[in-house]
DNA sequence: TCTGGGGTCCTTTGACCC
DNA sequence: TCTGGGGTCAAAGGACCC
């Protein structure tokens, strides 16, 4: 008889509950129990995180802050403070690494943990949660399963403070009637296309003819969608990977039509971006701009130079030339600049990255799909 | 209701070369 | 000389995630 724990409980997904709000509550304990929303302050700000009290009023992430105020006028609105969130996150991940050797950090508030070799994964995770709470007062939700996909969906299933352990078969059964968008990698667009095929549950997607999916989504995505619906996934908990691009972008409070104002904003962002790149010893060859018009259409223009660079003057000049060549025909709501194709293997950059621990988490699977 | 910022990766298209 | 296939690279757009 094969041990169930050995074969089925290989991965945990740990997810801090309402992370940014929870960090704010550490500083503002008097706000506990009240609706709290972390959001920017401009007219076009969106909600970063809402406390569970605020969510009862319909406030949610990525919602315009103006709408959140209408839905819940009594909520306390706080500006985001990423410096502090990063610090708390770092402490939390340190505790995690004290319990589990292989940890794949994804963003500030979540991580995949490789449970292989742990004597009792459930008990180990309970201990970890207790320790995180003791040292940071944060609560987390945990999902445990045979792969990252099951673990991720399980951790989402009973938030906050959830603790859900599922085999792959149990996950299929439990979420059979859930919409396909429940699994990561299936967003609103793909869900809508699936609905057009009459596939509006995970069970339906899991048993859909592969040929139908391939015809509609192509061979890669078509097969992958069906595998996801079956909670099949072989991505390893894993190896950190190098960032391949870095960017700065800004949405204007009001749409801009004045070319001089656009040039000034772009030049400032190019300078900022290059200061950051230089500080970490990173350079890239492809310089790109992003322009979002007032009707929300988004255009990118890119130019690749012969040598990797983080030279502010060069990046600025290329960005300005790209903007001039495109010459937006409508008012502009967002401008951005990006340096991509960041050189891998330049020794100085590697050293600094290692010191800073600033590698991004591994995205792990093929396609766009996370997990 | 009116949609942030910072990322990753896939697909398609076209240019270029052999 | 013309044509086509196939590979590679760059650009652009788009979907998705935290």
Short mmCIF file of C-alpha atoms (C1' of nucleotides) in Angstrom, two decimals:
data_model
loop_
_atom_site.label_atom_id
_atom_site.label_comp_id
_atom_site.label_asym_id
_atom_site.label_seq_id
_atom_site.Cartn_x
_atom_site.Cartn_y
_atom_site.Cartn_z
CA UNK A 1 0.00 0.00 0.00
CA UNK A 2 1.43 3.31 -1.08
CA UNK A 3 1.31 6.05 1.50
CA UNK A 4 -1.34 8.61 0.61
CA UNK A 5 0.67 11.39 2.16
CA UNK A 6 3.70 10.40 0.16
CA UNK A 7 2.02 10.40 -3.21
CA UNK A 8 -0.81 12.88 -2.94
CA UNK A 9 0.33 15.65 -0.63
CA UNK A 10 3.39 16.94 -2.38
CA UNK A 11 2.70 20.67 -2.62
CA UNK A 12 1.25 23.35 -0.39
CA UNK A 13 0.09 26.77 -1.46
CA UNK A 14 0.27 29.39 1.26
CA UNK A 15 -1.65 32.61 0.77
CA UNK A 16 -1.80 35.45 3.29
CA UNK A 17 -5.38 36.66 3.81
CA UNK A 18 -6.07 40.23 2.61
CA UNK A 19 -2.35 40.81 2.93
CA UNK A 20 -2.00 44.57 2.48
CA UNK A 21 -4.99 45.30 4.70
CA UNK A 22 -3.71 42.88 7.33
CA UNK A 23 -0.36 44.66 7.39
CA UNK A 24 -2.11 48.01 7.79
CA UNK A 25 -4.08 46.59 10.73
CA UNK A 26 -0.84 45.81 12.51
CA UNK A 27 -0.20 49.58 12.58
CA UNK A 28 -3.82 50.57 13.06
CA UNK A 29 -5.28 47.96 15.42
CA UNK A 30 -8.14 50.33 16.19
CA UNK A 31 -9.43 49.64 12.66
CA UNK A 32 -9.91 45.92 13.28
CA UNK A 33 -13.45 44.83 12.47
CA UNK A 34 -14.10 47.87 10.31
CA UNK A 35 -14.23 47.98 6.51
CA UNK A 36 -10.74 48.96 5.35
CA UNK A 37 -9.67 49.53 1.76
CA UNK A 38 -6.11 49.98 0.50
CA UNK A 39 -6.26 52.09 -2.65
CA UNK A 40 -4.44 54.90 -4.39
CA UNK A 41 -5.75 58.42 -4.14
CA UNK A 42 -6.06 59.81 -7.67
CA UNK A 43 -9.31 60.02 -9.63
CA UNK A 44 -8.36 56.87 -11.49
CA UNK A 45 -7.05 54.86 -8.56
CA UNK A 46 -8.16 51.26 -8.11
CA UNK A 47 -8.57 49.11 -5.02
CA UNK A 48 -5.49 47.08 -4.18
CA UNK A 49 -7.03 45.10 -1.32
CA UNK A 50 -10.25 45.26 0.67
CA UNK A 51 -10.80 43.83 4.15
CA UNK A 52 -13.38 41.07 4.45
CA UNK A 53 -15.70 43.59 6.17
CA UNK A 54 -15.47 45.83 3.09
CA UNK A 55 -15.97 42.87 0.73
CA UNK A 56 -19.40 42.36 2.28
CA UNK A 57 -20.40 45.63 0.62
CA UNK A 58 -19.22 44.40 -2.74
CA UNK A 59 -15.83 46.09 -2.68
CA UNK A 60 -13.16 44.04 -4.43
CA UNK A 61 -9.65 44.16 -5.85
CA UNK A 62 -9.07 46.09 -9.10
CA UNK A 63 -12.31 48.00 -8.68
CA UNK A 64 -12.13 51.76 -9.25
CA UNK A 65 -11.68 53.43 -5.88
CA UNK A 66 -14.47 55.85 -6.76
CA UNK A 67 -16.90 52.98 -7.01
CA UNK A 68 -15.63 51.45 -3.77
CA UNK A 69 -16.37 54.73 -2.01
CA UNK A 70 -19.90 54.71 -3.31
CA UNK A 71 -20.46 51.10 -2.30
CA UNK A 72 -19.01 51.57 1.17
CA UNK A 73 -18.74 55.23 2.16
CA UNK A 74 -17.97 54.36 5.78
CA UNK A 75 -14.85 52.38 4.82
CA UNK A 76 -11.44 53.66 5.88
CA UNK A 77 -9.29 54.25 2.80
CA UNK A 78 -5.52 53.91 3.21
CA UNK A 79 -2.81 54.55 0.62
CA UNK A 80 -0.61 51.56 -0.27
CA UNK A 81 2.83 51.38 1.36
CA UNK A 82 4.79 48.80 -0.59
CA UNK A 83 8.00 49.33 1.32
CA UNK A 84 6.35 48.03 4.48
CA UNK A 85 4.51 45.25 2.66
CA UNK A 86 7.80 44.03 1.20
CA UNK A 87 9.40 44.02 4.63
CA UNK A 88 6.57 42.04 6.25
CA UNK A 89 6.58 39.67 3.29
CA UNK A 90 10.29 39.09 3.68
CA UNK A 91 9.82 38.18 7.34
CA UNK A 92 6.97 35.85 6.55
CA UNK A 93 8.95 34.05 3.82
CA UNK A 94 11.88 33.66 6.19
CA UNK A 95 9.63 31.79 8.59
CA UNK A 96 8.40 29.62 5.72
CA UNK A 97 11.97 28.76 4.74
CA UNK A 98 12.61 27.74 8.31
CA UNK A 99 10.10 24.92 7.87
CA UNK A 100 10.41 23.93 4.21
CA UNK A 101 13.53 23.72 2.10
CA UNK A 102 12.10 24.40 -1.31
CA UNK A 103 9.92 27.49 -1.50
CA UNK A 104 8.69 29.27 -4.62
CA UNK A 105 7.64 32.78 -3.71
CA UNK A 106 4.94 34.26 -5.92
CA UNK A 107 4.35 37.94 -5.29
CA UNK A 108 4.43 39.38 -1.80
CA UNK A 109 1.70 37.32 -0.21
CA UNK A 110 1.90 33.79 -1.54
CA UNK A 111 4.23 30.88 -2.03
CA UNK A 112 4.35 27.26 -3.12
CA UNK A 113 6.04 24.87 -0.72
CA UNK A 114 7.55 21.53 -1.68
CA UNK A 115 6.34 19.08 0.97
CA UNK A 116 8.36 16.15 -0.36
CA UNK A 117 10.15 14.39 2.46
CA UNK A 118 8.12 15.93 5.28
CA UNK A 119 6.97 13.32 7.77
CA UNK A 120 3.54 14.81 8.28
CA UNK A 121 2.75 17.61 5.83
CA UNK A 122 -0.51 18.59 7.53
CA UNK A 123 1.04 18.92 10.95
CA UNK A 124 4.04 20.75 9.55
CA UNK A 125 1.78 23.29 7.86
CA UNK A 126 -0.26 23.77 11.02
CA UNK A 127 2.92 24.51 12.91
CA UNK A 128 4.05 26.95 10.25
CA UNK A 129 0.73 28.81 10.34
CA UNK A 130 0.95 29.09 14.12
CA UNK A 131 4.44 30.45 13.89
CA UNK A 132 3.57 32.99 11.20
CA UNK A 133 0.66 34.17 13.31
CA UNK A 134 2.78 34.37 16.44
CA UNK A 135 5.51 36.45 14.81
CA UNK A 136 3.51 38.59 12.39
CA UNK A 137 -0.12 38.32 13.54
CA UNK A 138 -1.00 37.47 9.94
CA UNK A 139 -3.42 34.72 9.08
CA UNK A 140 -2.98 32.64 5.95
CA UNK A 141 -4.96 30.15 3.95
CA UNK A 142 -3.35 26.90 2.95
CA UNK A 143 -4.11 24.39 0.23
CA UNK A 144 -2.37 21.03 0.05
CA UNK A 145 -2.46 18.68 -2.89
CA UNK A 146 -0.54 16.50 -5.34
CA UNK A 147 0.46 19.45 -7.54
CA UNK A 148 0.58 23.24 -7.58
CA UNK A 149 -2.74 23.60 -9.37
CA UNK A 150 -4.70 21.62 -6.78
CA UNK A 151 -2.86 23.36 -3.94
CA UNK A 152 -3.62 26.80 -5.34
CA UNK A 153 -7.32 26.20 -5.90
CA UNK A 154 -7.60 24.51 -2.50
CA UNK A 155 -6.04 27.49 -0.71
CA UNK A 156 -8.61 29.78 -2.35
CA UNK A 157 -11.55 27.57 -1.50
CA UNK A 158 -12.13 28.51 2.12
CA UNK A 159 -10.49 31.87 2.64
CA UNK A 160 -9.81 33.41 5.10
CA UNK A 161 -7.88 31.08 7.38
CA UNK A 162 -8.75 28.10 5.20
CA UNK A 163 -6.96 24.77 5.45
CA UNK A 164 -7.98 22.48 2.61
CA UNK A 165 -6.36 19.19 1.70
CA UNK A 166 -7.40 17.53 -1.56
CA UNK A 167 -6.32 14.73 -3.86
CA UNK A 168 -6.65 15.39 -7.56
CA UNK A 169 -9.80 13.27 -7.74
CA UNK A 170 -11.31 15.12 -4.78
CA UNK A 171 -10.56 18.44 -6.44
CA UNK A 172 -12.30 17.29 -9.63
CA UNK A 173 -15.35 16.21 -7.66
CA UNK A 174 -15.49 19.23 -5.39
CA UNK A 175 -15.20 21.82 -8.18
CA UNK A 176 -17.07 19.90 -10.92
CA UNK A 177 -19.86 22.45 -11.11
CA UNK A 178 -17.62 25.48 -10.67
CA UNK A 179 -17.02 27.74 -13.69
CA UNK A 180 -13.76 27.16 -15.65
CA UNK A 181 -12.51 30.56 -14.50
CA UNK A 182 -11.96 29.08 -11.06
CA UNK A 183 -8.66 27.60 -12.16
CA UNK A 184 -5.71 29.92 -12.66
CA UNK A 185 -4.86 30.50 -16.30
CA UNK A 186 -8.47 30.68 -17.42
CA UNK A 187 -9.39 34.35 -17.38
CA UNK A 188 -12.56 36.17 -18.44
CA UNK A 189 -11.77 36.05 -22.17
CA UNK A 190 -11.08 32.35 -22.28
CA UNK A 191 -14.06 31.64 -20.02
CA UNK A 192 -16.31 33.54 -22.43
CA UNK A 193 -14.99 31.57 -25.41
CA UNK A 194 -15.54 28.33 -23.52
CA UNK A 195 -19.09 29.41 -22.71
CA UNK A 196 -19.71 29.88 -26.44
CA UNK A 197 -18.89 26.19 -26.81
CA UNK A 198 -21.36 25.40 -24.06
CA UNK A 199 -18.55 24.65 -21.62
CA UNK A 200 -19.48 26.51 -18.47
CA UNK A 201 -18.32 24.11 -15.78
CA UNK A 202 -15.02 22.44 -15.05
CA UNK A 203 -16.67 19.03 -15.41
CA UNK A 204 -17.89 19.96 -18.89
CA UNK A 205 -14.46 21.24 -19.88
CA UNK A 206 -12.75 18.17 -18.43
CA UNK A 207 -14.85 15.85 -20.59
CA UNK A 208 -14.99 18.02 -23.71
CA UNK A 209 -13.65 16.40 -26.92
CA UNK A 210 -10.01 17.32 -27.24
CA UNK A 211 -10.42 17.93 -30.97
CA UNK A 212 -13.06 20.60 -30.31
CA UNK A 213 -10.76 22.46 -27.94
CA UNK A 214 -7.82 22.19 -30.32
CA UNK A 215 -9.90 23.58 -33.19
CA UNK A 216 -11.02 26.52 -31.10
CA UNK A 217 -7.88 27.29 -29.08
CA UNK A 218 -5.02 25.71 -30.99
CA UNK A 219 -3.08 22.59 -29.99
CA UNK A 220 -1.20 23.99 -27.02
CA UNK A 221 -3.90 25.92 -25.22
CA UNK A 222 -6.61 23.46 -26.26
CA UNK A 223 -4.91 20.50 -24.60
CA UNK A 224 -3.79 22.55 -21.63
CA UNK A 225 -7.30 23.80 -20.86
CA UNK A 226 -8.60 20.27 -20.60
CA UNK A 227 -5.71 19.20 -18.41
CA UNK A 228 -6.33 22.14 -16.10
CA UNK A 229 -10.00 21.24 -15.77
CA UNK A 230 -8.81 17.78 -14.70
CA UNK A 231 -6.40 19.33 -12.22
CA UNK A 232 -3.47 17.73 -14.00
CA UNK A 233 -0.26 19.68 -13.72
CA UNK A 234 3.41 18.83 -13.63
CA UNK A 235 5.09 22.13 -12.87
CA UNK A 236 7.72 21.74 -10.17
CA UNK A 237 7.88 23.90 -7.09
CA UNK A 238 10.66 25.83 -8.20
CA UNK A 239 13.71 27.40 -9.20
CA UNK A 240 13.68 31.18 -9.21
CA UNK A 241 14.02 32.74 -12.63
CA UNK A 242 15.54 35.96 -13.83
CA UNK A 243 13.38 38.94 -14.70
CA UNK A 244 13.34 39.48 -18.46
CA UNK A 245 12.01 43.04 -18.55
CA UNK A 246 11.45 46.06 -16.39
CA UNK A 247 9.14 48.98 -16.93
CA UNK A 248 7.64 52.19 -15.60
CA UNK A 249 4.23 53.37 -16.57
CA UNK A 250 1.76 55.97 -15.45
CA UNK A 251 -1.91 56.64 -15.92
CA UNK A 252 -2.56 60.36 -16.02
CA UNK A 253 -5.23 61.79 -13.75
CA UNK A 254 -6.65 63.38 -16.88
CA UNK A 255 -6.06 62.45 -20.50
CA UNK A 256 -3.18 64.29 -22.12
CA UNK A 257 -3.15 65.72 -25.64
CA UNK A 258 -0.15 68.03 -25.31
CA UNK A 259 2.90 66.38 -26.95
CA UNK A 260 5.28 68.35 -24.73
CA UNK A 261 3.62 66.96 -21.62
CA UNK A 262 3.84 63.42 -23.02
CA UNK A 263 7.53 63.85 -23.81
CA UNK A 264 8.23 65.16 -20.35
CA UNK A 265 6.43 62.25 -18.66
CA UNK A 266 8.17 59.70 -20.86
CA UNK A 267 11.59 61.25 -20.26
CA UNK A 268 11.01 61.17 -16.50
CA UNK A 269 9.99 57.53 -16.53
CA UNK A 270 12.97 56.59 -18.70
CA UNK A 271 15.29 58.24 -16.20
CA UNK A 272 13.63 56.49 -13.27
CA UNK A 273 13.68 53.14 -15.02
CA UNK A 274 17.36 53.40 -15.90
CA UNK A 275 18.31 54.49 -12.40
CA UNK A 276 16.71 51.29 -11.13
CA UNK A 277 18.31 49.13 -13.81
CA UNK A 278 21.74 50.61 -13.20
CA UNK A 279 21.42 50.14 -9.44
CA UNK A 280 20.98 46.41 -10.04
CA UNK A 281 23.48 46.09 -12.85
CA UNK A 282 20.84 45.18 -15.41
CA UNK A 283 20.77 46.13 -19.08
CA UNK A 284 18.49 45.29 -21.96
CA UNK A 285 18.47 45.61 -25.73
CA UNK A 286 14.81 46.20 -26.50
CA UNK A 287 13.35 49.58 -25.63
CA UNK A 288 9.59 49.87 -25.88
CA UNK A 289 6.89 52.39 -25.19
CA UNK A 290 3.29 51.74 -24.28
CA UNK A 291 0.51 54.18 -25.12
CA UNK A 292 -3.04 53.78 -23.87
CA UNK A 293 -5.54 56.07 -25.58
CA UNK A 294 -8.67 57.55 -24.06
CA UNK A 295 -10.75 54.73 -25.58
CA UNK A 296 -8.49 52.23 -23.78
CA UNK A 297 -6.88 50.86 -26.92
CA UNK A 298 -3.27 50.06 -26.11
CA UNK A 299 -0.42 50.35 -28.55
CA UNK A 300 3.20 49.32 -28.07
CA UNK A 301 6.17 50.28 -30.19
CA UNK A 302 9.60 48.78 -29.76
CA UNK A 303 13.11 49.19 -31.03
CA UNK A 304 16.05 46.91 -30.43
CA UNK A 305 19.52 48.38 -30.10
CA UNK A 306 22.75 46.54 -30.79
CA UNK A 307 24.12 46.42 -27.24
CA UNK A 308 22.34 45.92 -23.91
CA UNK A 309 21.96 49.26 -22.19
CA UNK A 310 20.73 51.01 -19.08
CA UNK A 311 21.83 54.40 -20.33
CA UNK A 312 19.11 56.90 -19.45
CA UNK A 313 19.85 59.22 -22.33
CA UNK A 314 19.73 56.45 -24.92
CA UNK A 315 16.56 54.91 -23.50
CA UNK A 316 14.91 58.31 -23.31
CA UNK A 317 15.91 59.24 -26.87
CA UNK A 318 14.67 55.95 -28.33
CA UNK A 319 11.42 56.21 -26.35
CA UNK A 320 10.83 59.76 -27.54
CA UNK A 321 11.52 58.78 -31.13
CA UNK A 322 9.06 55.90 -30.89
CA UNK A 323 6.45 58.26 -29.47
CA UNK A 324 7.06 60.80 -32.20
CA UNK A 325 6.79 58.16 -34.92
CA UNK A 326 3.52 56.84 -33.50
CA UNK A 327 2.15 60.28 -32.77
CA UNK A 328 -1.11 59.39 -30.96
CA UNK A 329 -4.21 60.55 -32.78
CA UNK A 330 -6.37 60.66 -29.66
CA UNK A 331 -5.90 61.86 -26.08
CA UNK A 332 -3.58 59.63 -24.08
CA UNK A 333 -4.46 58.19 -20.67
CA UNK A 334 -1.31 56.15 -20.01
CA UNK A 335 2.30 56.23 -21.06
CA UNK A 336 4.96 53.70 -20.22
CA UNK A 337 8.52 52.75 -21.07
CA UNK A 338 10.09 49.33 -20.86
CA UNK A 339 13.49 47.76 -21.28
CA UNK A 340 13.30 44.09 -22.26
CA UNK A 341 15.67 41.35 -23.23
CA UNK A 342 17.54 41.93 -19.99
CA UNK A 343 20.98 40.47 -20.40
CA UNK A 344 21.33 37.12 -18.67
CA UNK A 345 24.67 36.18 -17.22
CA UNK A 346 26.37 39.51 -16.71
CA UNK A 347 28.38 38.76 -13.62
CA UNK A 348 27.90 42.05 -11.83
CA UNK A 349 24.14 41.95 -12.25
CA UNK A 350 23.99 38.37 -11.07
CA UNK A 351 25.91 39.23 -7.95
CA UNK A 352 23.68 42.17 -7.09
CA UNK A 353 20.52 40.24 -7.80
CA UNK A 354 21.68 37.46 -5.53
CA UNK A 355 22.36 39.99 -2.78
CA UNK A 356 19.00 41.69 -3.15
CA UNK A 357 17.05 38.48 -3.55
CA UNK A 358 15.08 40.31 -6.19
CA UNK A 359 14.60 37.54 -8.71
CA UNK A 360 11.01 37.07 -9.65
CA UNK A 361 9.29 33.81 -8.87
CA UNK A 362 9.24 31.14 -11.51
CA UNK A 363 6.12 31.18 -13.63
CA UNK A 364 6.78 27.54 -14.23
CA UNK A 365 4.48 26.30 -16.95
CA UNK A 366 4.35 26.77 -20.68
CA UNK A 367 1.84 29.13 -22.26
CA UNK A 368 0.68 32.08 -20.26
CA UNK A 369 -0.62 29.88 -17.58
CA UNK A 370 0.60 30.41 -14.05
CA UNK A 371 0.80 27.82 -11.29
"C1'" DT B 1 -18.77 51.27 -13.50
"C1'" DC B 2 -15.09 52.84 -16.35
"C1'" DT B 3 -11.22 50.26 -15.80
"C1'" DG B 4 -3.44 50.75 -11.70
"C1'" DG B 5 1.20 49.13 -12.06
"C1'" DG B 6 4.45 45.72 -12.86
"C1'" DG B 7 5.25 41.73 -14.73
"C1'" DT B 8 5.18 36.91 -17.82
"C1'" DC B 9 4.39 34.34 -21.85
"C1'" DC B 10 1.90 32.98 -26.25
"C1'" DT B 11 0.51 33.83 -31.02
"C1'" DT B 12 0.71 35.98 -35.31
"C1'" DT B 13 2.92 38.45 -38.82
"C1'" DG B 14 6.53 39.98 -41.65
"C1'" DA B 15 11.38 40.46 -42.90
"C1'" DC B 16 15.37 38.19 -43.98
"C1'" DC B 17 18.37 34.41 -45.12
"C1'" DC B 18 19.70 29.93 -46.88
"C1'" DT C 1 16.06 32.86 -62.74
"C1'" DC C 2 12.04 31.90 -60.18
"C1'" DT C 3 9.73 29.75 -56.38
"C1'" DG C 4 9.03 27.75 -52.08
"C1'" DG C 5 10.05 25.80 -47.49
"C1'" DG C 6 11.90 26.44 -43.18
"C1'" DG C 7 14.41 28.72 -39.54
"C1'" DT C 8 15.25 32.86 -36.81
"C1'" DC C 9 14.40 37.32 -35.13
"C1'" DA C 10 11.78 41.36 -34.09
"C1'" DA C 11 7.52 43.65 -33.50
"C1'" DA C 12 2.86 43.95 -32.06
"C1'" DG C 13 -1.13 42.46 -29.75
"C1'" DG C 14 -3.35 40.08 -26.26
"C1'" DA C 15 -4.44 37.14 -22.13
"C1'" DC C 16 -3.41 36.52 -17.65
"C1'" DC C 17 -1.51 37.01 -12.86
"C1'" DC C 18 -0.52 39.38 -8.20
#
